[in-house]
mmCIF file of C-alpha atoms in Angstrom:
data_model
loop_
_atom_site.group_PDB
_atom_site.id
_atom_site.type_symbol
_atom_site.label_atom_id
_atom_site.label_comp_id
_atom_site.label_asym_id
_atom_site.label_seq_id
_atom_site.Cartn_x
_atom_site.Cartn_y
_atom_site.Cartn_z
ATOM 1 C CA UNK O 13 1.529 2.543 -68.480
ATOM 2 C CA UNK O 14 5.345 3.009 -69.496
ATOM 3 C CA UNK O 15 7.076 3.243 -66.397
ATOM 4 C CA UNK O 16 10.514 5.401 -67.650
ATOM 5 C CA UNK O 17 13.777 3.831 -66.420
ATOM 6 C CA UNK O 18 17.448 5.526 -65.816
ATOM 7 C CA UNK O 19 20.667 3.888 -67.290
ATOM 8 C CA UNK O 20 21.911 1.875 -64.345
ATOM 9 C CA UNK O 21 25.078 3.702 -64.227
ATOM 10 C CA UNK O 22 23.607 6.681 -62.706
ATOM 11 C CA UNK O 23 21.999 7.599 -59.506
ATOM 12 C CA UNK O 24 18.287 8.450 -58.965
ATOM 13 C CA UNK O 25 17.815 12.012 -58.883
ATOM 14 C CA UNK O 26 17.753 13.848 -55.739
ATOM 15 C CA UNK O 27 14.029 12.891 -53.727
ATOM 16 C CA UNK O 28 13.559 17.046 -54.024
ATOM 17 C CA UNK O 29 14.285 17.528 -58.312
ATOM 18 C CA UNK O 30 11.568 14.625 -58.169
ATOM 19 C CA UNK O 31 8.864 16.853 -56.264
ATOM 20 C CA UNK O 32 10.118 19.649 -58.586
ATOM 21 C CA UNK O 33 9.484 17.689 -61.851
ATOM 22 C CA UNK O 34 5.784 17.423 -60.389
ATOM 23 C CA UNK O 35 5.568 20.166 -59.119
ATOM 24 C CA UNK O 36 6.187 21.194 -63.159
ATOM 25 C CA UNK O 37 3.812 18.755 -64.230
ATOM 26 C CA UNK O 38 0.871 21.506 -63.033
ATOM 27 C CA UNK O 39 2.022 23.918 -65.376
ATOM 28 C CA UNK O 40 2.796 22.350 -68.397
ATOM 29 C CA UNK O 41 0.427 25.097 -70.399
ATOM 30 C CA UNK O 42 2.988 27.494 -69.242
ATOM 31 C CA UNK O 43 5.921 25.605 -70.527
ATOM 32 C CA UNK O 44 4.955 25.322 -73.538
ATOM 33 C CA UNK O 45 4.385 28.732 -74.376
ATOM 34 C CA UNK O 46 8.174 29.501 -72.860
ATOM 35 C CA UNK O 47 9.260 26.959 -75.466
ATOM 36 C CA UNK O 48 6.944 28.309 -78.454
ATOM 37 C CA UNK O 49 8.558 31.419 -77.812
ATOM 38 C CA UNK O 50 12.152 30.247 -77.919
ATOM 39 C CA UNK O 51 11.379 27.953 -81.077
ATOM 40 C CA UNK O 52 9.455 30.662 -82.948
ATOM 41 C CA UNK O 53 12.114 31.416 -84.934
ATOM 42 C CA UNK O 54 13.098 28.219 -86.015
ATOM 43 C CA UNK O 55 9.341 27.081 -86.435
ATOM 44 C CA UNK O 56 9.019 29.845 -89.728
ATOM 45 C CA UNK O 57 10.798 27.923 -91.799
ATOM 46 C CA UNK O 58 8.014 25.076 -91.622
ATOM 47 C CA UNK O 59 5.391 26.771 -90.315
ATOM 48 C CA UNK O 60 3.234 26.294 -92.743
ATOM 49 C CA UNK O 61 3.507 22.410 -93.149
ATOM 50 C CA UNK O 62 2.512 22.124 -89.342
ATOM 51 C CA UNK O 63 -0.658 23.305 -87.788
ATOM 52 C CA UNK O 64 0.035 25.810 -84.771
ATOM 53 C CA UNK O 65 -2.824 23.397 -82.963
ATOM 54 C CA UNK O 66 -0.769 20.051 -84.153
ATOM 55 C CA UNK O 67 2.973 21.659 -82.946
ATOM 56 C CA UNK O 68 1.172 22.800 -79.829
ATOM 57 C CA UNK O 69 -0.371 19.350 -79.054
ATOM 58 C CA UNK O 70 3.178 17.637 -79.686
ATOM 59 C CA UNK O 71 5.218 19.780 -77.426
ATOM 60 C CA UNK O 72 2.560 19.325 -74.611
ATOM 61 C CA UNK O 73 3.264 15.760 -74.828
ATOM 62 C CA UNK O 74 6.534 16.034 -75.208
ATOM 63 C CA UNK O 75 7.049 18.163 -71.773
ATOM 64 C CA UNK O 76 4.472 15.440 -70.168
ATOM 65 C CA UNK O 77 6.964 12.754 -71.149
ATOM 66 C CA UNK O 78 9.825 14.635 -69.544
ATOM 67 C CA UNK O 79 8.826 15.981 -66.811
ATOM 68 C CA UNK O 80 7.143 12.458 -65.966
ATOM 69 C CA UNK O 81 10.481 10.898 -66.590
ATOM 70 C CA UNK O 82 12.270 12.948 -63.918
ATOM 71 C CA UNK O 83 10.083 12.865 -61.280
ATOM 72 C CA UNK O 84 10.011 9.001 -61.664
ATOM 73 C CA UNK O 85 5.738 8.572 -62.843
ATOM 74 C CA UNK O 86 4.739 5.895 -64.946
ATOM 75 C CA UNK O 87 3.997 7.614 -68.517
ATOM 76 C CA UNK O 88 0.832 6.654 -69.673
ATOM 77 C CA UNK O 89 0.709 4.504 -73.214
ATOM 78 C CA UNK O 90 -1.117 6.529 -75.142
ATOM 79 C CA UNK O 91 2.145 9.476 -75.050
ATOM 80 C CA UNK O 92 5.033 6.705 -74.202
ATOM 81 C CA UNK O 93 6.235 7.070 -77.787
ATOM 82 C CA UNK O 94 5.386 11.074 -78.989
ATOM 83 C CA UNK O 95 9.084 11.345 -79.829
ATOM 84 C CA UNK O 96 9.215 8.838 -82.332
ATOM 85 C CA UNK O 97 5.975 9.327 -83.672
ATOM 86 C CA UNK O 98 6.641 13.251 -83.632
ATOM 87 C CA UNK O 99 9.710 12.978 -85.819
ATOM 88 C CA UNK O 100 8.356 10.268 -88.378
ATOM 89 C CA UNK O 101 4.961 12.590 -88.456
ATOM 90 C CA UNK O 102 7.323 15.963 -89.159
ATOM 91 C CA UNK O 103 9.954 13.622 -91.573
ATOM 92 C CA UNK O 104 6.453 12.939 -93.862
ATOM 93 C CA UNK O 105 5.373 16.674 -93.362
ATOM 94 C CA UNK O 106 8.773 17.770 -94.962
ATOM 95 C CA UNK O 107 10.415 19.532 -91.791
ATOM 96 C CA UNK O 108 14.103 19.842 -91.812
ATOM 97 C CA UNK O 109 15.768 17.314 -89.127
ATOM 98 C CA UNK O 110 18.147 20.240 -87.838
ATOM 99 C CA UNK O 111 15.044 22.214 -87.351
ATOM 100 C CA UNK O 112 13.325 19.698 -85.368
ATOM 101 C CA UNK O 113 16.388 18.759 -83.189
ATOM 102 C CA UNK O 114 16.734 22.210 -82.057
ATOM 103 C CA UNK O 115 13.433 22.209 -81.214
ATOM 104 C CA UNK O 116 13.585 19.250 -79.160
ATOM 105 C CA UNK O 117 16.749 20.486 -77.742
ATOM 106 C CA UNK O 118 15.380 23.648 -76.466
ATOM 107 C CA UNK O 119 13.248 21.266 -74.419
ATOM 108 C CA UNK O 120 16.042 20.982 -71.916
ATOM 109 C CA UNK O 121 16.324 24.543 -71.098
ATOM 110 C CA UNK O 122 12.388 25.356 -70.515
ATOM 111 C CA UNK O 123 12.790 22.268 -68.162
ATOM 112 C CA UNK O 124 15.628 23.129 -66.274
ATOM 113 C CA UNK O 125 14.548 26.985 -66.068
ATOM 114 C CA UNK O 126 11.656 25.706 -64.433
ATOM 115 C CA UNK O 127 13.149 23.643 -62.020
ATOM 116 C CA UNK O 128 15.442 26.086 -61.372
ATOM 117 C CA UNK O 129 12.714 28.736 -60.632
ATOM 118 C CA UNK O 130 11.089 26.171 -58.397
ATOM 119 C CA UNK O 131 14.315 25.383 -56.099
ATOM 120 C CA UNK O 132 14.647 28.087 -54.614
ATOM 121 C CA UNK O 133 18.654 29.078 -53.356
ATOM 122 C CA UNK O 134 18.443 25.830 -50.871
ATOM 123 C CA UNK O 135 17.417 23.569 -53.563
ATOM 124 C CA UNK O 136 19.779 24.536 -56.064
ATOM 125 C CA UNK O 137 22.484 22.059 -55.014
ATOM 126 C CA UNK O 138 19.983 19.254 -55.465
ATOM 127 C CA UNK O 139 19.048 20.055 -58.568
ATOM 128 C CA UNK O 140 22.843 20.927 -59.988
ATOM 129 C CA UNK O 141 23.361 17.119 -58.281
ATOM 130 C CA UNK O 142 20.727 15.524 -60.181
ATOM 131 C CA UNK O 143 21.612 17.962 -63.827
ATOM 132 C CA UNK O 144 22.534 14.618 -65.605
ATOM 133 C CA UNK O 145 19.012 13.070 -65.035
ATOM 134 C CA UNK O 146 17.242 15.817 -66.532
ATOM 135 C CA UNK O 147 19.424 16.147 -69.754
ATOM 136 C CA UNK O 148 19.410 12.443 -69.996
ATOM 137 C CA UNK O 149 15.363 12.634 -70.240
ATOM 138 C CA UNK O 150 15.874 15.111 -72.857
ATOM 139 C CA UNK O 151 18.345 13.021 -74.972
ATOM 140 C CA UNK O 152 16.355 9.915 -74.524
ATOM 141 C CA UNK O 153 13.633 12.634 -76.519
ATOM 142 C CA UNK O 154 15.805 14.204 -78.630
ATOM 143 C CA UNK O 155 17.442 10.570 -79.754
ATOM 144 C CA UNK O 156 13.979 8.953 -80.731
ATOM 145 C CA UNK O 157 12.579 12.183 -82.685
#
């Protein structure tokens, strides 16, 4: 197992964006069909070159990684790298690198919504606390694709 690790600069996140993240973890299916909705659009332009199965199975990972990463869980081997083996795999397939950034981008969003709709109005000044962690996960994604 790949246990993820924060730049030392910054703080943990708060303990309760941690039980949010797994709290998130239980609905990944979900999240991934928010995201396939928002990326639609940019998905046309390559749609044929990836299999809706194949872009499915990538994003699931992808949100396991994440979510995984904020609420501090080891993530196991076997997913540990999807980002960089995502981006090589759509690079050979032909898929435009702005296309697949955005893509990876809009990962931040579907996260944070989530949290967000999981806080609650006391939790929300945890979460707003612990903002950087989350985007950071998402860079650390959007960086290796």
């Amino acid at each position: 197992m790949h246990t993820p690790t924060s730049p030392s600069a910054l703080p943990p996140p708060d303990p309760h964006v941690v039980t949010l993240a797994r709290q998130c973890l239980e609905e990944i299916d979900s999240l991934v069909d928010e995201w396939a909705e928002y990326v639609g659009p940019l998905r046309a332009s390559y749609s044929d070159l990836v299999s809706p199965q194949e872009f499915r199975d990538s994003a699931w990972q992808a949100f396991e990684v994440l979510l995984r990463t904020v609420a501090q869980l080891p993530v196991p081997e076997h997913i540990a790298g999807v980002s960089e083996r995502v981006g090589e795999q759509r690079a050979r397939q032909g898929v435009p690198l702005d296309a697949l950034l955005q893509a990876a981008r809009v990962d931040f969003r579907v996260v944070w919504a989530a949290l967000v709709r999981r806080a609650g109005d006391g939790g929300k000044a945890q979460l707003v606390n612990s903002a950087y962690y989350v985007w950071e996960a998402v860079e650390r994604h959007v960086s290796a694709s």
